[in-house]
Amino acid sequence: MALKLSSQERQGLTLISPTLLYALVMLAAPLLMVATFSFWTQNYLEIDRTLTLDNYRAAWGEPIYQVLLARSLRISVIVTVATVLLAFPVAYFLSFHVKKRKALWLFLITVPFWTSYLLRVFLWKVILGYNGVLNSALLNLGLIDEPLTFILYNANAVVLTLAHAWAPFAILPIFVALEKIDRSLLEAAEDLGDGPVRRFFRVTLPLAMPGVVAATLIVLIPTVGDFITPKLVGGTDGLMIANMIQIQFGKANNAPLGAALAVTSMLTVAAISLIVFLAGRRLGGRVKP
Amino acid sequence: MAGARRGPNWLLVYAVAYMVFLYAPVVLLPLFAFNDATIVAFPLSGFTTKWFTVLWETEALHGAVRNSLIVAVSSALIATMLGASAARAMARYRFPAKKGIVGFIMLPLVLPEIIVAVALLVMLMQLGLSLSLWTVVAGHVLICTPFAIAILSSAFQGLDQSLEEASLDLGESRWGTFRRVTLPLVMPGVVSSLLITFTISLDEFIIAFFLTGTDVTLPVYIWSQLRFPSKLPSIMALGAILLALSVLLLVLAEWFRRRAAARQGKDATAAGGLL
């Protein structure tokens, strides 16, 4: 293929090449290597480079990995739905009701996100624990007679903590999408006889769809790979696939199986993301901006 | 502020409640940092600053802080340089496969961190390289660069090209133009990018956890301490310090970003910048 580049194009490519090169060496190469690694086997310290599907047979076939992957996906999906549903009204409020201090509100929303992630997760443990903030408050108010136990060391705690941790990532893209909506379209809908509810579902929501899809993906993808939250607040029922990947690379000393699990979860997440993306396009496609 | 059109503004009530939820864990940090009790639980039992003294006397912590500073400063510098050159290319030039290249560079934003960490670990193992602070820097640069690009591309996009052309016409060299015209104009964006990437690297745990050798970074140190209940109050004190530091850096970053926008005569209240 004969490539003829103008000087403009050449300069652009030259300028971006250091960054691209870094990403190729530090991201593309490692990802390819993980993929290769997942077809090898490890016997204590010896790596056997014969290509085999054993790791995938284990990753897809053995109940423990199936359970962990299914649970990770279930928890991530619940977290994502909860986070996006809870975040949407806030973004809507910021975009349509706050007139003057938008930047301040946005700043205040991002501040908690910048405190140590580990400590934030840990503090939820302090809040939700048996002698925690929530239980002592409810006991003092006389609302409960004994501490609630269903709120820590299970999947509920994981959902709550992650919904908190990813809140700004859900609010910001939805806010940006809402800001882009041409306000005259809403007036037009009203003039043509749509009530507030119909207007919201027929105009505002479809136009905000790109933001909702972005928020969904931004929350869904990383939460599948989180292993701090499950470990700190999840108890034994809350462990997720990332914990198992970490164990395989650490204590269990079976990096190839860990790699196969990583590849498996990445492919699963990619497939779900694609579905979300396509669904969002369909839902948002009716009103052209 | 909010339009009070029909009855109480439920959206405002909801937004305030949501903010309470967002801040619930964060406000506990300073409370327990100054609380005179060895267990982290209510009721509070009196004011003390002894946990800060404990921090001052913990040698291992000082090592971790030093390591984290090395990692965060290096990552911020490298990521901002890589980000600046990419952002400049994106804003100024058209070139083939632009979308694909940019998308690929931004990919770490949407990859689970554990995947990035595991992938780098496997490559380092295969190459026989030992883990050190520099392997952590390598990982952090990868995840910080997209943030740097996001911040810097708004700075470079707002740049009026005619200023550079004028400088060239008036006889400045390319380098002179860059140093005396371009750089001063995008400087606030550069500073803002440095601060944000520094903060991200300082707080990053998963990649550091996988790629760190014997020298641990601060979050890895905190993780190791969370297992010991007796260490918790001093960790709370540490968290309070980190919180104050992060907020300070963020305010600075935001201030610089707005100055950048103001210099280029743009509306500074726009939501751009972080995302």
Coordinates of C-alpha atoms in Angstrom, one line a residue:
Chain A
M1 CA 0.0 0.0 0.0
A2 CA 1.5 3.3 -1.1
L3 CA 0.9 5.8 1.6
K4 CA 1.4 9.4 0.6
L5 CA 1.3 11.7 3.5
S6 CA 1.1 15.5 3.4
S7 CA 3.5 17.4 5.6
Q8 CA 0.5 18.2 7.9
E9 CA -0.3 14.5 8.3
R10 CA 3.4 13.7 8.9
Q11 CA 3.8 16.3 11.5
G12 CA 0.6 15.1 13.3
L13 CA 1.8 11.5 13.3
T14 CA 5.3 12.5 14.5
L15 CA 3.8 14.5 17.3
I16 CA 1.5 11.8 18.5
S17 CA 4.0 9.0 18.0
P18 CA 5.7 9.1 21.5
T19 CA 2.4 8.7 23.2
L20 CA 1.2 6.0 20.8
L21 CA 4.5 4.1 21.1
Y22 CA 4.2 4.2 24.9
A23 CA 0.7 2.8 24.7
L24 CA 1.8 0.1 22.2
V25 CA 4.7 -1.0 24.4
M26 CA 3.0 -0.7 27.7
L27 CA -0.6 -1.7 26.9
A28 CA -0.9 -3.5 23.5
A29 CA 2.2 -5.8 24.1
P30 CA 1.2 -6.7 27.7
L31 CA -2.4 -7.4 26.7
L32 CA -1.2 -9.7 23.9
M33 CA 1.2 -11.4 26.3
V34 CA -1.6 -12.0 28.8
A35 CA -3.6 -13.6 26.0
T36 CA -0.7 -15.8 25.1
F37 CA 0.1 -16.6 28.7
S38 CA -3.5 -17.8 29.2
F39 CA -2.7 -20.7 26.8
W40 CA 0.4 -21.8 28.8
T41 CA 0.6 -23.7 32.1
Q42 CA 2.6 -23.3 35.2
N43 CA 4.0 -26.0 37.4
Y44 CA 5.3 -24.2 40.5
L45 CA 8.0 -22.0 39.0
E46 CA 8.3 -23.7 35.6
I47 CA 6.2 -22.2 32.8
D48 CA 5.2 -24.8 30.2
R49 CA 4.9 -23.1 26.9
T50 CA 2.9 -25.8 25.1
L51 CA -0.3 -24.2 24.0
T52 CA -3.4 -25.7 25.7
L53 CA -7.0 -24.8 26.5
D54 CA -6.8 -26.3 30.0
N55 CA -6.9 -22.9 31.7
Y56 CA -10.0 -22.0 29.8
R57 CA -11.5 -25.3 30.5
A58 CA -11.0 -24.6 34.2
A59 CA -12.1 -20.9 33.9
W60 CA -15.3 -21.8 32.1
G61 CA -16.0 -25.2 33.5
E62 CA -15.2 -25.2 37.2
P63 CA -18.1 -24.2 39.4
I64 CA -16.1 -21.8 41.6
Y65 CA -15.0 -19.6 38.7
Q66 CA -18.5 -19.7 37.1
V67 CA -20.0 -18.7 40.5
L68 CA -17.5 -15.9 40.9
L69 CA -17.8 -14.5 37.4
A70 CA -21.6 -14.7 37.5
R71 CA -21.6 -12.9 40.9
S72 CA -19.2 -10.2 39.7
L73 CA -21.4 -9.5 36.7
R74 CA -24.5 -9.6 38.8
I75 CA -23.1 -7.2 41.4
S76 CA -21.6 -4.9 38.7
V77 CA -24.9 -4.7 36.8
I78 CA -26.8 -3.9 40.0
V79 CA -24.2 -1.4 41.0
T80 CA -24.4 0.2 37.6
V81 CA -28.2 0.4 37.5
A82 CA -28.3 1.8 41.0
T83 CA -25.5 4.3 40.4
V84 CA -27.0 5.6 37.2
L85 CA -30.6 5.8 38.5
L86 CA -29.4 7.6 41.6
A87 CA -27.2 9.9 39.7
F88 CA -29.6 10.9 36.9
P89 CA -31.8 13.2 39.1
V90 CA -28.7 14.9 40.4
A91 CA -27.4 15.6 36.9
Y92 CA -30.9 16.7 35.8
F93 CA -31.1 19.1 38.8
L94 CA -27.6 20.5 38.0
S95 CA -28.4 21.0 34.4
F96 CA -32.0 22.3 34.5
H97 CA -32.4 23.9 38.0
V98 CA -29.1 25.2 39.1
K99 CA -28.6 28.6 37.4
K100 CA -25.6 30.2 39.0
R101 CA -23.3 27.9 40.9
K102 CA -23.0 25.0 38.5
A103 CA -19.2 24.9 38.8
L104 CA -19.3 24.9 42.6
W105 CA -21.8 22.0 42.6
L106 CA -19.7 20.0 40.2
F107 CA -16.6 20.7 42.3
L108 CA -18.4 19.6 45.5
I109 CA -19.5 16.3 43.8
T110 CA -15.9 15.4 42.8
V111 CA -14.2 16.3 46.1
P112 CA -15.1 13.0 48.0
F113 CA -13.8 11.1 45.0
W114 CA -10.3 12.5 45.5
T115 CA -9.9 11.0 49.0
S116 CA -8.0 7.8 49.2
Y117 CA -10.2 5.1 47.6
L118 CA -9.0 2.5 50.2
L119 CA -10.0 4.8 53.1
R120 CA -13.4 5.5 51.6
V121 CA -14.2 1.9 51.3
F122 CA -12.9 1.3 54.8
L123 CA -15.0 4.1 56.2
W124 CA -18.1 2.4 54.8
K125 CA -17.1 -0.5 57.0
V126 CA -17.1 1.9 59.9
I127 CA -20.5 3.2 58.9
L128 CA -22.2 -0.1 58.3
G129 CA -20.5 -2.2 60.9
Y130 CA -22.2 -4.0 63.9
N131 CA -21.1 -1.1 66.2
G132 CA -21.0 1.2 63.3
V133 CA -22.3 4.7 62.8
L134 CA -25.6 3.7 61.2
N135 CA -26.4 1.1 63.8
S136 CA -25.6 3.3 66.8
A137 CA -27.6 6.2 65.3
L138 CA -30.7 3.9 64.7
L139 CA -30.3 2.4 68.1
N140 CA -30.1 5.8 69.8
L141 CA -33.2 7.0 67.9
G142 CA -35.0 3.9 69.1
L143 CA -35.8 2.8 65.5
I144 CA -34.3 -0.6 66.0
D145 CA -33.8 -2.9 69.0
E146 CA -30.6 -4.6 67.9
P147 CA -27.9 -3.8 65.4
L148 CA -28.8 -4.6 61.8
T149 CA -26.4 -7.3 60.4
F150 CA -27.6 -7.5 56.8
I151 CA -25.8 -4.3 55.8
L152 CA -22.2 -5.4 56.1
Y153 CA -20.1 -8.3 54.8
N154 CA -22.4 -9.2 52.0
A155 CA -23.3 -8.2 48.4
N156 CA -25.5 -5.3 49.7
A157 CA -22.5 -3.6 51.2
V158 CA -20.5 -4.1 48.0
V159 CA -23.3 -2.5 46.0
L160 CA -23.6 0.4 48.3
T161 CA -19.9 1.1 48.6
L162 CA -19.4 0.9 44.8
A163 CA -22.4 3.0 44.1
H164 CA -20.8 5.6 46.3
A165 CA -17.3 5.3 44.8
W166 CA -18.4 5.7 41.2
A167 CA -21.1 8.4 41.7
P168 CA -19.2 11.3 40.1
F169 CA -18.3 9.2 37.1
A170 CA -22.1 8.6 36.5
I171 CA -23.2 12.2 37.2
L172 CA -20.7 14.0 35.0
P173 CA -21.4 12.3 31.6
I174 CA -25.1 12.6 32.1
F175 CA -24.8 16.2 33.1
V176 CA -22.7 17.0 30.0
A177 CA -25.3 15.3 27.8
L178 CA -28.2 17.2 29.4
E179 CA -26.3 20.5 29.0
K180 CA -26.1 19.8 25.3
I181 CA -29.8 19.5 24.8
D182 CA -31.3 22.4 22.9
R183 CA -33.8 24.0 25.3
S184 CA -36.0 25.1 22.4
L185 CA -36.8 21.4 21.7
L186 CA -38.4 21.2 25.1
E187 CA -40.4 24.3 24.6
A188 CA -41.5 22.9 21.2
A189 CA -42.7 19.7 22.9
E190 CA -44.6 21.7 25.5
D191 CA -46.2 23.9 22.8
L192 CA -47.2 20.8 20.9
G193 CA -49.1 19.6 23.9
D194 CA -46.7 17.3 25.8
G195 CA -47.0 17.3 29.6
P196 CA -43.9 17.3 31.7
V197 CA -43.8 13.5 32.0
R198 CA -44.3 12.8 28.3
R199 CA -41.9 15.5 27.4
F200 CA -39.3 14.0 29.6
F201 CA -39.6 10.5 28.2
R202 CA -40.0 11.6 24.6
V203 CA -37.5 14.4 24.4
T204 CA -35.2 14.8 27.4
L205 CA -34.4 11.2 28.0
P206 CA -33.7 10.1 24.4
L207 CA -31.4 13.1 24.0
A208 CA -29.6 12.3 27.2
M209 CA -29.1 8.7 26.2
P210 CA -25.4 9.1 25.0
G211 CA -24.6 10.4 28.5
V212 CA -26.5 7.6 30.2
V213 CA -24.7 5.0 28.0
A214 CA -21.3 6.6 28.8
A215 CA -22.1 6.6 32.5
T216 CA -23.3 3.0 32.4
L217 CA -20.0 1.9 30.7
I218 CA -17.8 4.0 32.8
V219 CA -19.3 2.4 36.0
L220 CA -19.8 -1.1 34.7
I221 CA -16.4 -1.8 33.3
P222 CA -14.2 -1.0 36.2
T223 CA -16.5 -2.4 38.9
V224 CA -16.2 -5.9 37.4
G225 CA -12.5 -5.6 38.1
D226 CA -12.6 -4.2 41.6
F227 CA -11.2 -6.4 44.3
I228 CA -10.7 -4.0 47.2
T229 CA -14.4 -3.4 48.0
P230 CA -15.4 -7.0 47.9
K231 CA -12.4 -7.9 50.1
L232 CA -13.0 -5.2 52.7
V233 CA -16.8 -5.1 52.9
G234 CA -18.0 -8.2 51.0
G235 CA -17.4 -11.0 53.4
T236 CA -17.2 -14.4 51.9
D237 CA -20.4 -14.1 49.9
G238 CA -19.2 -10.9 48.3
L239 CA -15.9 -12.1 46.8
M240 CA -15.6 -11.3 43.1
I241 CA -13.7 -12.6 40.1
A242 CA -10.9 -10.0 40.5
N243 CA -10.2 -11.4 44.0
M244 CA -9.7 -14.8 42.3
I245 CA -7.4 -13.3 39.7
Q246 CA -5.3 -11.7 42.4
I247 CA -5.1 -15.0 44.3
Q248 CA -4.0 -16.9 41.2
F249 CA -1.2 -14.3 40.6
G250 CA -0.3 -14.3 44.3
K251 CA -0.8 -17.1 46.7
A252 CA -2.0 -19.8 44.3
N253 CA 1.0 -19.1 42.0
N254 CA -0.9 -20.1 38.9
A255 CA -0.5 -17.0 36.7
P256 CA -1.7 -18.7 33.5
L257 CA -5.0 -19.6 35.1
G258 CA -5.2 -16.0 36.4
A259 CA -4.5 -14.7 32.9
A260 CA -7.3 -17.0 31.5
L261 CA -9.7 -15.6 34.1
A262 CA -8.6 -12.0 33.3
V263 CA -9.1 -12.6 29.5
T264 CA -12.5 -14.3 30.2
S265 CA -13.8 -11.5 32.3
M266 CA -12.5 -8.9 29.9
L267 CA -14.2 -10.5 27.0
T268 CA -17.4 -10.9 28.9
V269 CA -17.3 -7.2 29.9
A270 CA -16.6 -6.2 26.4
A271 CA -19.6 -8.2 25.1
I272 CA -21.9 -6.6 27.7
S273 CA -20.5 -3.1 26.9
L274 CA -21.2 -3.6 23.2
I275 CA -24.8 -4.7 24.0
V276 CA -25.3 -1.6 26.2
F277 CA -23.8 0.6 23.6
L278 CA -26.1 -0.7 20.8
A279 CA -29.1 -0.7 23.0
G280 CA -28.4 2.9 23.9
R281 CA -28.0 3.9 20.2
R282 CA -31.4 2.3 19.5
L283 CA -33.2 4.0 22.4
G284 CA -31.6 7.3 21.8
G285 CA -31.9 7.2 18.0
R286 CA -35.5 8.4 17.7
V287 CA -34.9 12.1 18.2
K288 CA -32.1 13.6 16.1
P289 CA -30.4 16.5 17.8
Chain B
M1 CA -30.9 29.1 42.6
A2 CA -33.5 26.5 41.9
G3 CA -36.7 27.3 40.2
A4 CA -39.5 27.1 42.8
R5 CA -42.3 26.6 40.3
R6 CA -44.6 24.1 41.9
G7 CA -44.5 23.4 45.6
P8 CA -41.3 22.3 47.4
N9 CA -38.4 21.5 45.0
W10 CA -38.0 17.8 45.4
L11 CA -35.0 17.7 43.1
L12 CA -33.2 20.1 45.4
V13 CA -34.1 18.0 48.4
Y14 CA -32.9 14.9 46.6
A15 CA -29.6 16.6 45.5
V16 CA -28.9 17.7 49.0
A17 CA -29.6 14.2 50.4
Y18 CA -27.3 12.8 47.7
M19 CA -24.5 15.1 48.7
V20 CA -25.0 13.9 52.3
F21 CA -24.5 10.3 51.0
L22 CA -21.4 11.4 49.1
Y23 CA -19.8 13.1 52.1
A24 CA -20.9 10.6 54.7
P25 CA -17.6 8.6 54.8
V26 CA -15.4 11.6 54.2
V27 CA -16.6 13.6 57.2
L28 CA -15.7 10.7 59.4
L29 CA -12.0 11.0 58.6
P30 CA -11.3 14.2 60.5
L31 CA -13.7 13.1 63.3
F32 CA -11.8 9.9 64.0
A33 CA -8.4 11.5 63.3
F34 CA -8.8 13.7 66.4
N35 CA -10.8 11.1 68.5
D36 CA -9.1 10.0 71.7
A37 CA -9.9 6.3 71.4
T38 CA -8.1 3.2 70.0
I39 CA -11.2 1.8 68.3
V40 CA -12.7 3.5 65.3
A41 CA -16.4 3.7 66.5
F42 CA -19.0 6.0 68.0
P43 CA -19.4 7.5 70.5
L44 CA -16.5 9.9 70.2
S45 CA -14.5 10.2 73.4
G46 CA -12.5 13.4 73.4
F47 CA -10.0 15.5 71.4
T48 CA -6.4 14.4 70.8
T49 CA -3.6 15.1 68.4
K50 CA -1.7 12.0 69.4
W51 CA -2.4 10.1 66.2
F52 CA -0.6 12.7 64.3
T53 CA 2.4 12.3 66.6
V54 CA 2.2 8.5 66.0
L55 CA 2.4 9.2 62.2
W56 CA 5.4 11.5 62.8
E57 CA 7.2 8.7 64.6
T58 CA 6.5 5.8 62.2
E59 CA 9.5 5.2 60.0
A60 CA 7.9 2.8 57.6
L61 CA 5.3 5.5 56.8
H62 CA 8.0 8.0 55.9
G63 CA 9.6 5.6 53.5
A64 CA 6.2 5.0 51.9
V65 CA 5.5 8.7 51.6
R66 CA 8.9 9.2 50.0
N67 CA 8.3 6.4 47.5
S68 CA 4.8 7.7 46.7
L69 CA 6.2 11.2 46.0
I70 CA 8.9 9.8 43.7
V71 CA 6.3 7.8 41.8
A72 CA 3.7 10.5 41.7
V73 CA 6.1 13.3 40.6
S74 CA 7.7 11.1 37.9
S75 CA 4.3 9.8 36.6
A76 CA 2.8 13.3 36.5
L77 CA 5.8 14.7 34.6
I78 CA 6.0 11.9 32.0
A79 CA 2.2 11.6 31.6
T80 CA 1.9 15.3 31.1
M81 CA 4.6 15.4 28.5
L82 CA 3.1 12.5 26.6
G83 CA -0.3 14.0 27.0
A84 CA 0.8 17.4 25.8
S85 CA 2.3 16.0 22.6
A86 CA -0.8 13.9 21.9
A87 CA -3.2 16.8 22.7
R88 CA -1.2 19.1 20.5
A89 CA -1.3 16.6 17.6
M90 CA -5.0 16.1 18.1
A91 CA -5.9 19.8 18.2
R92 CA -3.6 21.0 15.4
Y93 CA -3.3 18.3 12.8
R94 CA -5.3 15.9 10.8
F95 CA -3.7 12.5 10.2
P96 CA -4.7 9.0 9.1
A97 CA -6.3 6.7 11.6
K98 CA -6.6 9.6 14.0
K99 CA -9.7 8.3 15.7
G100 CA -8.3 4.8 16.1
I101 CA -5.0 6.1 17.5
V102 CA -6.6 8.4 20.0
G103 CA -9.1 5.8 21.0
F104 CA -6.4 3.3 21.7
I105 CA -4.4 5.8 23.8
M106 CA -7.5 6.7 25.8
L107 CA -8.3 3.0 26.3
P108 CA -6.9 2.7 29.9
L109 CA -9.7 5.0 31.0
V110 CA -12.2 2.2 30.4
L111 CA -10.1 -0.9 31.2
P112 CA -10.5 -2.4 34.6
E113 CA -7.3 -1.5 36.5
I114 CA -6.7 -5.1 37.5
I115 CA -6.4 -6.0 33.8
V116 CA -3.8 -3.3 33.2
A117 CA -2.0 -4.4 36.3
V118 CA -2.0 -8.1 35.5
A119 CA -1.0 -7.4 31.9
L120 CA 2.0 -5.3 32.9
L121 CA 3.0 -7.9 35.6
V122 CA 2.9 -10.7 33.0
M123 CA 5.1 -8.7 30.6
L124 CA 7.6 -7.8 33.3
M125 CA 7.8 -11.4 34.5
Q126 CA 8.4 -12.6 30.9
L127 CA 11.1 -10.0 30.3
G128 CA 12.7 -11.1 33.6
L129 CA 12.6 -7.5 35.0
S130 CA 12.3 -7.1 38.7
L131 CA 9.6 -5.0 40.3
S132 CA 10.5 -1.6 41.6
L133 CA 9.1 1.9 41.9
W134 CA 9.8 2.4 38.2
T135 CA 7.5 -0.5 37.2
V136 CA 4.8 1.3 39.2
V137 CA 5.6 4.6 37.4
A138 CA 5.3 2.7 34.1
G139 CA 1.8 1.6 35.0
H140 CA 0.8 5.0 36.4
V141 CA 1.9 6.8 33.3
L142 CA -0.3 4.6 31.3
I143 CA -3.5 5.4 33.3
C144 CA -2.6 9.1 33.9
T145 CA -1.9 9.9 30.2
P146 CA -5.6 9.8 29.1
F147 CA -6.5 12.3 32.0
A148 CA -3.6 14.6 30.9
I149 CA -4.9 14.4 27.3
A150 CA -8.4 15.3 28.4
I151 CA -7.3 18.3 30.3
L152 CA -4.6 19.5 27.8
S153 CA -6.7 19.1 24.7
S154 CA -9.1 21.8 25.8
A155 CA -6.1 24.0 26.4
F156 CA -4.6 23.3 23.0
Q157 CA -8.0 23.5 21.2
G158 CA -8.6 27.0 22.6
L159 CA -5.2 28.1 21.3
D160 CA -5.5 30.7 18.6
Q161 CA -3.3 29.5 15.7
S162 CA -2.9 33.0 14.3
L163 CA -0.8 34.0 17.3
E164 CA 1.7 31.2 16.5
E165 CA 1.6 32.2 12.8
A166 CA 2.2 35.8 13.7
S167 CA 5.2 34.8 15.8
L168 CA 6.6 32.8 12.9
D169 CA 6.0 35.6 10.5
L170 CA 7.8 38.0 12.8
G171 CA 10.9 35.9 12.6
E172 CA 10.8 33.6 15.6
S173 CA 12.1 30.1 15.1
R174 CA 9.7 27.1 15.6
W175 CA 11.2 26.4 19.0
G176 CA 11.2 30.1 20.0
T177 CA 7.5 30.3 19.0
F178 CA 6.7 27.2 21.1
R179 CA 8.6 28.5 24.1
R180 CA 7.5 32.2 24.0
V181 CA 4.0 31.9 22.6
T182 CA 2.5 28.5 22.8
L183 CA 3.8 27.3 26.1
P184 CA 2.8 30.4 28.1
L185 CA -0.7 30.2 26.7
V186 CA -1.2 26.5 27.6
M187 CA 0.9 26.7 30.8
P188 CA -2.2 26.8 33.1
G189 CA -3.5 23.7 31.4
V190 CA -0.1 22.0 31.9
V191 CA 0.0 22.9 35.6
S192 CA -3.6 21.6 36.0
S193 CA -2.7 18.4 34.3
L194 CA 0.4 17.9 36.5
L195 CA -1.7 18.4 39.6
I196 CA -4.5 16.0 38.5
T197 CA -2.1 13.3 37.4
F198 CA 0.0 13.7 40.5
T199 CA -3.2 13.2 42.6
I200 CA -4.3 10.2 40.6
S201 CA -0.9 8.5 41.0
L202 CA -0.7 9.3 44.7
D203 CA -4.0 7.6 45.4
E204 CA -3.7 4.7 42.9
F205 CA -3.7 1.3 44.7
I206 CA -4.4 -1.7 42.4
I207 CA -1.5 -1.2 39.9
A208 CA 0.9 -0.2 42.7
F209 CA -0.2 -3.3 44.6
F210 CA 0.7 -5.6 41.7
L211 CA 3.8 -3.9 40.4
T212 CA 5.4 -2.7 43.6
G213 CA 8.6 -4.5 44.8
T214 CA 10.0 -4.2 48.3
D215 CA 9.5 -0.4 48.3
V216 CA 5.8 0.2 48.9
T217 CA 3.8 3.2 48.0
L218 CA 1.5 5.0 50.4
P219 CA -1.7 3.3 49.4
V220 CA 0.0 -0.1 49.6
Y221 CA 1.3 0.8 53.0
I222 CA -2.2 1.8 54.1
W223 CA -3.6 -1.5 52.8
S224 CA -1.1 -3.4 54.9
Q225 CA -2.0 -1.4 58.0
L226 CA -5.8 -1.8 57.6
R227 CA -5.5 -5.4 58.9
F228 CA -4.3 -4.2 62.3
P229 CA -7.1 -2.6 64.4
S230 CA -4.5 -0.8 66.7
K231 CA -3.2 1.1 63.6
L232 CA -6.5 2.4 62.5
P233 CA -6.7 5.7 64.4
S234 CA -3.3 6.8 63.0
I235 CA -4.4 5.7 59.5
M236 CA -7.5 7.9 60.0
A237 CA -5.1 10.8 60.8
L238 CA -3.1 10.0 57.7
G239 CA -6.3 10.0 55.7
A240 CA -7.3 13.4 57.0
I241 CA -4.0 14.8 56.0
L242 CA -4.3 13.3 52.5
L243 CA -7.8 14.6 52.2
A244 CA -6.7 18.1 53.0
L245 CA -3.8 17.8 50.6
S246 CA -6.0 16.5 47.7
V247 CA -8.6 19.3 48.2
L248 CA -5.8 21.8 48.1
L249 CA -4.3 20.4 45.0
L250 CA -7.7 20.2 43.3
V251 CA -8.5 23.8 44.1
L252 CA -5.2 24.8 42.7
A253 CA -5.8 22.7 39.5
E254 CA -9.2 24.2 39.0
W255 CA -7.9 27.7 39.6
F256 CA -5.2 27.1 36.9
R257 CA -7.7 25.6 34.5
R258 CA -9.9 28.7 34.8
R259 CA -7.0 31.0 34.3
A260 CA -6.2 29.1 31.2
A261 CA -9.7 29.5 29.9
A262 CA -9.8 33.2 30.9
R263 CA -6.5 33.9 29.1
Q264 CA -8.0 32.5 26.0
G265 CA -11.1 34.5 26.6
K266 CA -13.5 31.6 27.0
D267 CA -16.2 30.9 29.5
A268 CA -14.5 29.4 32.5
T269 CA -17.6 27.9 34.1
A270 CA -18.0 25.2 31.4
A271 CA -17.8 21.6 32.7
G272 CA -14.8 20.6 30.6
G273 CA -11.5 19.7 32.1
L274 CA -11.9 16.6 34.2
L275 CA -14.0 14.5 31.9

